[in-house]
Amino acid sequence: MTGIFELFTDGQANVRFRLVDSEGRELAVSCSYVDKDSAVRGISRVRECAGMGLVQDHCLPMSPADTKTADSRLL
């Protein structure tokens, strides 16, 4: 699957980028940057880190009742 990085200007006139999948779903949105060059450097950093990035789970533990509720939403 190929993603696309889109540059855009937010409501405070800062530049941001978002990562969008091949179906147009937004996967990630960056912090704000002062200009396009800074945002492009940010994209480069994301590209370097993403392929080798580890996943760290910082979620709160779910109780069995929470798990049952979450499972029912998937149906």
mmCIF file of N, CA, C and O in Angstrom:
data_model
loop_
_atom_site.group_PDB
_atom_site.id
_atom_site.type_symbol
_atom_site.label_atom_id
_atom_site.label_comp_id
_atom_site.label_asym_id
_atom_site.label_seq_id
_atom_site.Cartn_x
_atom_site.Cartn_y
_atom_site.Cartn_z
ATOM 1 N N MET A 1 0.846 -1.174 0.000
ATOM 2 C CA MET A 1 0.000 0.000 0.000
ATOM 3 C C MET A 1 0.890 1.235 0.000
ATOM 4 O O MET A 1 1.852 1.326 0.739
ATOM 5 N N THR A 2 0.551 2.176 -0.826
ATOM 6 C CA THR A 2 1.296 3.421 -0.910
ATOM 7 C C THR A 2 0.512 4.540 -0.254
ATOM 8 O O THR A 2 -0.667 4.709 -0.525
ATOM 9 N N GLY A 3 1.180 5.282 0.602
ATOM 10 C CA GLY A 3 0.564 6.438 1.228
ATOM 11 C C GLY A 3 0.999 7.708 0.526
ATOM 12 O O GLY A 3 1.967 7.724 -0.230
ATOM 13 N N ILE A 4 0.276 8.768 0.779
ATOM 14 C CA ILE A 4 0.593 10.080 0.210
ATOM 15 C C ILE A 4 0.711 11.075 1.355
ATOM 16 O O ILE A 4 -0.154 11.127 2.239
ATOM 17 N N PHE A 5 1.773 11.852 1.343
ATOM 18 C CA PHE A 5 1.913 12.956 2.281
ATOM 19 C C PHE A 5 1.346 14.197 1.618
ATOM 20 O O PHE A 5 1.768 14.580 0.527
ATOM 21 N N GLU A 6 0.365 14.811 2.258
ATOM 22 C CA GLU A 6 -0.260 16.031 1.746
ATOM 23 C C GLU A 6 0.127 17.208 2.635
ATOM 24 O O GLU A 6 -0.060 17.151 3.848
ATOM 25 N N LEU A 7 0.646 18.257 2.030
ATOM 26 C CA LEU A 7 0.922 19.498 2.749
ATOM 27 C C LEU A 7 -0.339 20.350 2.729
ATOM 28 O O LEU A 7 -1.048 20.407 1.719
ATOM 29 N N PHE A 8 -0.639 21.015 3.854
ATOM 30 C CA PHE A 8 -1.788 21.918 3.892
ATOM 31 C C PHE A 8 -1.528 23.017 4.917
ATOM 32 O O PHE A 8 -0.657 22.907 5.768
ATOM 33 N N THR A 9 -2.306 24.077 4.811
ATOM 34 C CA THR A 9 -2.227 25.193 5.751
ATOM 35 C C THR A 9 -3.393 25.071 6.718
ATOM 36 O O THR A 9 -4.553 24.934 6.296
ATOM 37 N N ASP A 10 -3.089 25.125 8.020
ATOM 38 C CA ASP A 10 -4.149 24.983 9.025
ATOM 39 C C ASP A 10 -4.816 26.327 9.306
ATOM 40 O O ASP A 10 -4.492 27.343 8.680
ATOM 41 N N GLY A 11 -5.738 26.354 10.231
ATOM 42 C CA GLY A 11 -6.499 27.560 10.557
ATOM 43 C C GLY A 11 -5.683 28.692 11.151
ATOM 44 O O GLY A 11 -6.123 29.842 11.158
ATOM 45 N N GLN A 12 -4.481 28.387 11.639
ATOM 46 C CA GLN A 12 -3.601 29.421 12.203
ATOM 47 C C GLN A 12 -2.504 29.816 11.222
ATOM 48 O O GLN A 12 -1.506 30.413 11.612
ATOM 49 N N ALA A 13 -2.670 29.473 9.946
ATOM 50 C CA ALA A 13 -1.735 29.798 8.869
ATOM 51 C C ALA A 13 -0.383 29.102 9.022
ATOM 52 O O ALA A 13 0.614 29.565 8.497
ATOM 53 N N ASN A 14 -0.352 27.976 9.746
ATOM 54 C CA ASN A 14 0.850 27.152 9.829
ATOM 55 C C ASN A 14 0.744 26.023 8.812
ATOM 56 O O ASN A 14 -0.341 25.636 8.414
ATOM 57 N N VAL A 15 1.888 25.502 8.410
ATOM 58 C CA VAL A 15 1.919 24.396 7.463
ATOM 59 C C VAL A 15 1.941 23.086 8.244
ATOM 60 O O VAL A 15 2.643 22.957 9.244
ATOM 61 N N ARG A 16 1.162 22.132 7.805
ATOM 62 C CA ARG A 16 1.127 20.787 8.380
ATOM 63 C C ARG A 16 1.156 19.791 7.229
ATOM 64 O O ARG A 16 0.965 20.157 6.071
ATOM 65 N N PHE A 17 1.353 18.533 7.575
ATOM 66 C CA PHE A 17 1.171 17.479 6.580
ATOM 67 C C PHE A 17 0.338 16.375 7.185
ATOM 68 O O PHE A 17 0.257 16.218 8.391
ATOM 69 N N ARG A 18 -0.320 15.643 6.315
ATOM 70 C CA ARG A 18 -1.074 14.473 6.753
ATOM 71 C C ARG A 18 -0.661 13.308 5.855
ATOM 72 O O ARG A 18 -0.302 13.504 4.689
ATOM 73 N N LEU A 19 -0.728 12.116 6.424
ATOM 74 C CA LEU A 19 -0.474 10.896 5.671
ATOM 75 C C LEU A 19 -1.824 10.277 5.358
ATOM 76 O O LEU A 19 -2.644 10.053 6.263
ATOM 77 N N VAL A 20 -2.076 10.036 4.076
ATOM 78 C CA VAL A 20 -3.350 9.505 3.608
ATOM 79 C C VAL A 20 -3.087 8.188 2.888
ATOM 80 O O VAL A 20 -2.118 8.074 2.122
ATOM 81 N N ASP A 21 -3.928 7.172 3.132
ATOM 82 C CA ASP A 21 -3.730 5.889 2.456
ATOM 83 C C ASP A 21 -4.321 5.931 1.044
ATOM 84 O O ASP A 21 -4.875 6.942 0.608
ATOM 85 N N SER A 22 -4.189 4.820 0.323
ATOM 86 C CA SER A 22 -4.614 4.774 -1.077
ATOM 87 C C SER A 22 -6.118 4.947 -1.259
ATOM 88 O O SER A 22 -6.579 5.227 -2.360
ATOM 89 N N GLU A 23 -6.881 4.801 -0.182
ATOM 90 C CA GLU A 23 -8.330 5.002 -0.262
ATOM 91 C C GLU A 23 -8.761 6.366 0.277
ATOM 92 O O GLU A 23 -9.942 6.631 0.458
ATOM 93 N N GLY A 24 -7.787 7.228 0.568
ATOM 94 C CA GLY A 24 -8.095 8.575 1.016
ATOM 95 C C GLY A 24 -8.326 8.728 2.507
ATOM 96 O O GLY A 24 -8.703 9.800 2.971
ATOM 97 N N ARG A 25 -8.090 7.657 3.274
ATOM 98 C CA ARG A 25 -8.278 7.745 4.722
ATOM 99 C C ARG A 25 -7.077 8.407 5.363
ATOM 100 O O ARG A 25 -5.929 8.056 5.085
ATOM 101 N N GLU A 26 -7.341 9.346 6.239
ATOM 102 C CA GLU A 26 -6.293 10.057 6.958
ATOM 103 C C GLU A 26 -5.719 9.147 8.039
ATOM 104 O O GLU A 26 -6.436 8.675 8.915
ATOM 105 N N LEU A 27 -4.415 8.892 7.969
ATOM 106 C CA LEU A 27 -3.760 8.004 8.925
ATOM 107 C C LEU A 27 -3.023 8.771 10.011
ATOM 108 O O LEU A 27 -2.904 8.283 11.132
ATOM 109 N N ALA A 28 -2.509 9.937 9.678
ATOM 110 C CA ALA A 28 -1.738 10.723 10.651
ATOM 111 C C ALA A 28 -1.733 12.182 10.227
ATOM 112 O O ALA A 28 -1.811 12.496 9.038
ATOM 113 N N VAL A 29 -1.639 13.072 11.220
ATOM 114 C CA VAL A 29 -1.519 14.510 10.977
ATOM 115 C C VAL A 29 -0.347 15.008 11.800
ATOM 116 O O VAL A 29 -0.191 14.651 12.969
ATOM 117 N N SER A 30 0.469 15.848 11.198
ATOM 118 C CA SER A 30 1.672 16.355 11.857
ATOM 119 C C SER A 30 1.375 17.489 12.821
ATOM 120 O O SER A 30 0.261 18.023 12.853
ATOM 121 N N CYS A 31 2.396 17.866 13.536
ATOM 122 C CA CYS A 31 2.351 19.112 14.302
ATOM 123 C C CYS A 31 2.442 20.257 13.291
ATOM 124 O O CYS A 31 2.592 20.032 12.095
ATOM 125 N N SER A 32 2.362 21.490 13.752
ATOM 126 C CA SER A 32 2.431 22.626 12.837
ATOM 127 C C SER A 32 3.887 23.045 12.621
ATOM 128 O O SER A 32 4.726 22.916 13.514
ATOM 129 N N TYR A 33 4.156 23.524 11.423
ATOM 130 C CA TYR A 33 5.475 24.021 11.033
ATOM 131 C C TYR A 33 5.328 25.457 10.549
ATOM 132 O O TYR A 33 4.271 25.851 10.069
ATOM 133 N N VAL A 34 6.420 26.215 10.634
ATOM 134 C CA VAL A 34 6.354 27.625 10.246
ATOM 135 C C VAL A 34 6.381 27.824 8.737
ATOM 136 O O VAL A 34 5.927 28.847 8.233
ATOM 137 N N ASP A 35 6.915 26.838 7.987
ATOM 138 C CA ASP A 35 6.966 26.964 6.534
ATOM 139 C C ASP A 35 7.023 25.586 5.881
ATOM 140 O O ASP A 35 7.166 24.567 6.558
ATOM 141 N N LYS A 36 6.903 25.567 4.549
ATOM 142 C CA LYS A 36 6.881 24.306 3.811
ATOM 143 C C LYS A 36 8.193 23.540 3.945
ATOM 144 O O LYS A 36 8.190 22.317 4.053
ATOM 145 N N ASP A 37 9.317 24.264 3.905
ATOM 146 C CA ASP A 37 10.615 23.581 4.012
ATOM 147 C C ASP A 37 10.715 22.793 5.315
ATOM 148 O O ASP A 37 11.205 21.661 5.330
ATOM 149 N N SER A 38 10.252 23.376 6.403
ATOM 150 C CA SER A 38 10.273 22.682 7.700
ATOM 151 C C SER A 38 9.365 21.466 7.676
ATOM 152 O O SER A 38 9.709 20.405 8.203
ATOM 153 N N ALA A 39 8.203 21.605 7.059
ATOM 154 C CA ALA A 39 7.268 20.484 6.977
ATOM 155 C C ALA A 39 7.851 19.353 6.130
ATOM 156 O O ALA A 39 7.722 18.178 6.481
ATOM 157 N N VAL A 40 8.522 19.681 5.051
ATOM 158 C CA VAL A 40 9.146 18.666 4.205
ATOM 159 C C VAL A 40 10.254 17.947 4.976
ATOM 160 O O VAL A 40 10.406 16.727 4.868
ATOM 161 N N ARG A 41 11.001 18.666 5.779
ATOM 162 C CA ARG A 41 12.013 18.015 6.635
ATOM 163 C C ARG A 41 11.327 17.080 7.634
ATOM 164 O O ARG A 41 11.830 15.996 7.921
ATOM 165 N N GLY A 42 10.180 17.486 8.143
ATOM 166 C CA GLY A 42 9.407 16.626 9.040
ATOM 167 C C GLY A 42 8.963 15.344 8.344
ATOM 168 O O GLY A 42 9.032 14.257 8.924
ATOM 169 N N ILE A 43 8.529 15.454 7.101
ATOM 170 C CA ILE A 43 8.146 14.273 6.324
ATOM 171 C C ILE A 43 9.346 13.347 6.167
ATOM 172 O O ILE A 43 9.228 12.123 6.329
ATOM 173 N N SER A 44 10.506 13.906 5.900
ATOM 174 C CA SER A 44 11.720 13.090 5.761
ATOM 175 C C SER A 44 12.023 12.338 7.044
ATOM 176 O O SER A 44 12.392 11.150 7.008
ATOM 177 N N ARG A 45 11.857 12.998 8.182
ATOM 178 C CA ARG A 45 12.098 12.330 9.471
ATOM 179 C C ARG A 45 11.103 11.198 9.699
ATOM 180 O O ARG A 45 11.470 10.123 10.171
ATOM 181 N N VAL A 46 9.834 11.437 9.341
ATOM 182 C CA VAL A 46 8.825 10.385 9.491
ATOM 183 C C VAL A 46 9.174 9.197 8.608
ATOM 184 O O VAL A 46 9.111 8.044 9.037
ATOM 185 N N ARG A 47 9.574 9.461 7.375
ATOM 186 C CA ARG A 47 9.941 8.374 6.460
ATOM 187 C C ARG A 47 11.103 7.554 7.018
ATOM 188 O O ARG A 47 11.119 6.333 6.885
ATOM 189 N N GLU A 48 12.080 8.216 7.611
ATOM 190 C CA GLU A 48 13.238 7.512 8.173
ATOM 191 C C GLU A 48 12.846 6.652 9.373
ATOM 192 O O GLU A 48 13.354 5.548 9.536
ATOM 193 N N CYS A 49 11.955 7.140 10.207
ATOM 194 C CA CYS A 49 11.590 6.435 11.443
ATOM 195 C C CYS A 49 10.527 5.369 11.241
ATOM 196 O O CYS A 49 10.552 4.335 11.910
ATOM 197 N N ALA A 50 9.584 5.607 10.357
ATOM 198 C CA ALA A 50 8.394 4.752 10.274
ATOM 199 C C ALA A 50 8.704 3.305 9.923
ATOM 200 O O ALA A 50 8.121 2.391 10.503
ATOM 201 N N GLY A 51 9.600 3.075 9.002
ATOM 202 C CA GLY A 51 9.889 1.714 8.569
ATOM 203 C C GLY A 51 10.480 0.843 9.659
ATOM 204 O O GLY A 51 10.256 -0.361 9.698
ATOM 205 N N MET A 52 11.221 1.426 10.545
ATOM 206 C CA MET A 52 11.892 0.665 11.600
ATOM 207 C C MET A 52 11.318 0.964 12.974
ATOM 208 O O MET A 52 11.812 0.465 13.973
ATOM 209 N N GLY A 53 10.273 1.782 13.031
ATOM 210 C CA GLY A 53 9.717 2.199 14.321
ATOM 211 C C GLY A 53 9.080 1.055 15.091
ATOM 212 O O GLY A 53 8.409 0.201 14.522
ATOM 213 N N LEU A 54 9.324 1.043 16.376
ATOM 214 C CA LEU A 54 8.709 0.054 17.259
ATOM 215 C C LEU A 54 7.344 0.566 17.719
ATOM 216 O O LEU A 54 7.078 1.761 17.699
ATOM 217 N N VAL A 55 6.500 -0.333 18.156
ATOM 218 C CA VAL A 55 5.186 0.022 18.686
ATOM 219 C C VAL A 55 5.261 -0.060 20.204
ATOM 220 O O VAL A 55 5.686 -1.075 20.754
ATOM 221 N N GLN A 56 4.866 1.018 20.869
ATOM 222 C CA GLN A 56 4.784 1.027 22.327
ATOM 223 C C GLN A 56 3.333 1.241 22.710
ATOM 224 O O GLN A 56 2.695 2.174 22.237
ATOM 225 N N ASP A 57 2.819 0.377 23.565
ATOM 226 C CA ASP A 57 1.421 0.447 23.991
ATOM 227 C C ASP A 57 1.334 1.252 25.283
ATOM 228 O O ASP A 57 1.825 0.830 26.313
ATOM 229 N N HIS A 58 0.716 2.425 25.210
ATOM 230 C CA HIS A 58 0.522 3.285 26.377
ATOM 231 C C HIS A 58 -0.954 3.348 26.776
ATOM 232 O O HIS A 58 -1.357 4.225 27.537
ATOM 233 N N CYS A 59 -1.749 2.416 26.257
ATOM 234 C CA CYS A 59 -3.175 2.368 26.588
ATOM 235 C C CYS A 59 -3.360 1.875 28.013
ATOM 236 O O CYS A 59 -2.575 1.076 28.512
ATOM 237 N N LEU A 60 -4.429 2.344 28.644
ATOM 238 C CA LEU A 60 -4.785 1.832 29.951
ATOM 239 C C LEU A 60 -5.291 0.407 29.800
ATOM 240 O O LEU A 60 -5.927 0.070 28.797
ATOM 241 N N PRO A 61 -5.031 -0.461 30.785
ATOM 242 C CA PRO A 61 -5.547 -1.830 30.699
ATOM 243 C C PRO A 61 -7.069 -1.817 30.630
ATOM 244 O O PRO A 61 -7.722 -1.009 31.285
ATOM 245 N N MET A 62 -7.602 -2.717 29.841
ATOM 246 C CA MET A 62 -9.060 -2.811 29.706
ATOM 247 C C MET A 62 -9.574 -3.911 30.613
ATOM 248 O O MET A 62 -8.976 -4.972 30.730
ATOM 249 N N SER A 63 -10.711 -3.655 31.254
ATOM 250 C CA SER A 63 -11.355 -4.680 32.067
ATOM 251 C C SER A 63 -12.100 -5.635 31.134
ATOM 252 O O SER A 63 -12.380 -5.285 29.993
ATOM 253 N N PRO A 64 -12.462 -6.827 31.591
ATOM 254 C CA PRO A 64 -13.238 -7.744 30.734
ATOM 255 C C PRO A 64 -14.531 -7.112 30.217
ATOM 256 O O PRO A 64 -14.926 -7.341 29.089
ATOM 257 N N ALA A 65 -15.184 -6.281 31.030
ATOM 258 C CA ALA A 65 -16.421 -5.617 30.588
ATOM 259 C C ALA A 65 -16.132 -4.662 29.435
ATOM 260 O O ALA A 65 -16.900 -4.574 28.478
ATOM 261 N N ASP A 66 -15.003 -3.919 29.518
ATOM 262 C CA ASP A 66 -14.631 -3.004 28.433
ATOM 263 C C ASP A 66 -14.337 -3.768 27.156
ATOM 264 O O ASP A 66 -14.676 -3.336 26.067
ATOM 265 N N THR A 67 -13.703 -4.905 27.281
ATOM 266 C CA THR A 67 -13.374 -5.725 26.120
ATOM 267 C C THR A 67 -14.641 -6.214 25.430
ATOM 268 O O THR A 67 -14.758 -6.175 24.217
ATOM 269 N N LYS A 68 -15.616 -6.634 26.226
ATOM 270 C CA LYS A 68 -16.883 -7.103 25.651
ATOM 271 C C LYS A 68 -17.565 -5.967 24.891
ATOM 272 O O LYS A 68 -18.066 -6.150 23.794
ATOM 273 N N THR A 69 -17.570 -4.772 25.444
ATOM 274 C CA THR A 69 -18.182 -3.617 24.788
ATOM 275 C C THR A 69 -17.443 -3.297 23.495
ATOM 276 O O THR A 69 -18.054 -3.047 22.472
ATOM 277 N N ALA A 70 -16.108 -3.319 23.535
ATOM 278 C CA ALA A 70 -15.326 -3.030 22.342
ATOM 279 C C ALA A 70 -15.586 -4.073 21.269
ATOM 280 O O ALA A 70 -15.731 -3.739 20.086
ATOM 281 N N ASP A 71 -15.680 -5.345 21.649
ATOM 282 C CA ASP A 71 -15.944 -6.396 20.680
ATOM 283 C C ASP A 71 -17.306 -6.231 20.012
ATOM 284 O O ASP A 71 -17.458 -6.471 18.840
ATOM 285 N N SER A 72 -18.313 -5.789 20.772
ATOM 286 C CA SER A 72 -19.646 -5.626 20.203
ATOM 287 C C SER A 72 -19.705 -4.498 19.179
ATOM 288 O O SER A 72 -20.527 -4.529 18.280
ATOM 289 N N ARG A 73 -18.827 -3.509 19.310
ATOM 290 C CA ARG A 73 -18.810 -2.428 18.322
ATOM 291 C C ARG A 73 -18.263 -2.888 16.988
ATOM 292 O O ARG A 73 -18.497 -2.265 15.978
ATOM 293 N N LEU A 74 -17.493 -3.966 16.980
ATOM 294 C CA LEU A 74 -16.916 -4.458 15.739
ATOM 295 C C LEU A 74 -17.933 -5.182 14.881
ATOM 296 O O LEU A 74 -17.718 -5.386 13.692
ATOM 297 N N LEU A 75 -19.059 -5.595 15.457
ATOM 298 C CA LEU A 75 -20.055 -6.355 14.701
ATOM 299 C C LEU A 75 -20.919 -5.476 13.842
ATOM 300 O O LEU A 75 -21.131 -4.396 13.918
#
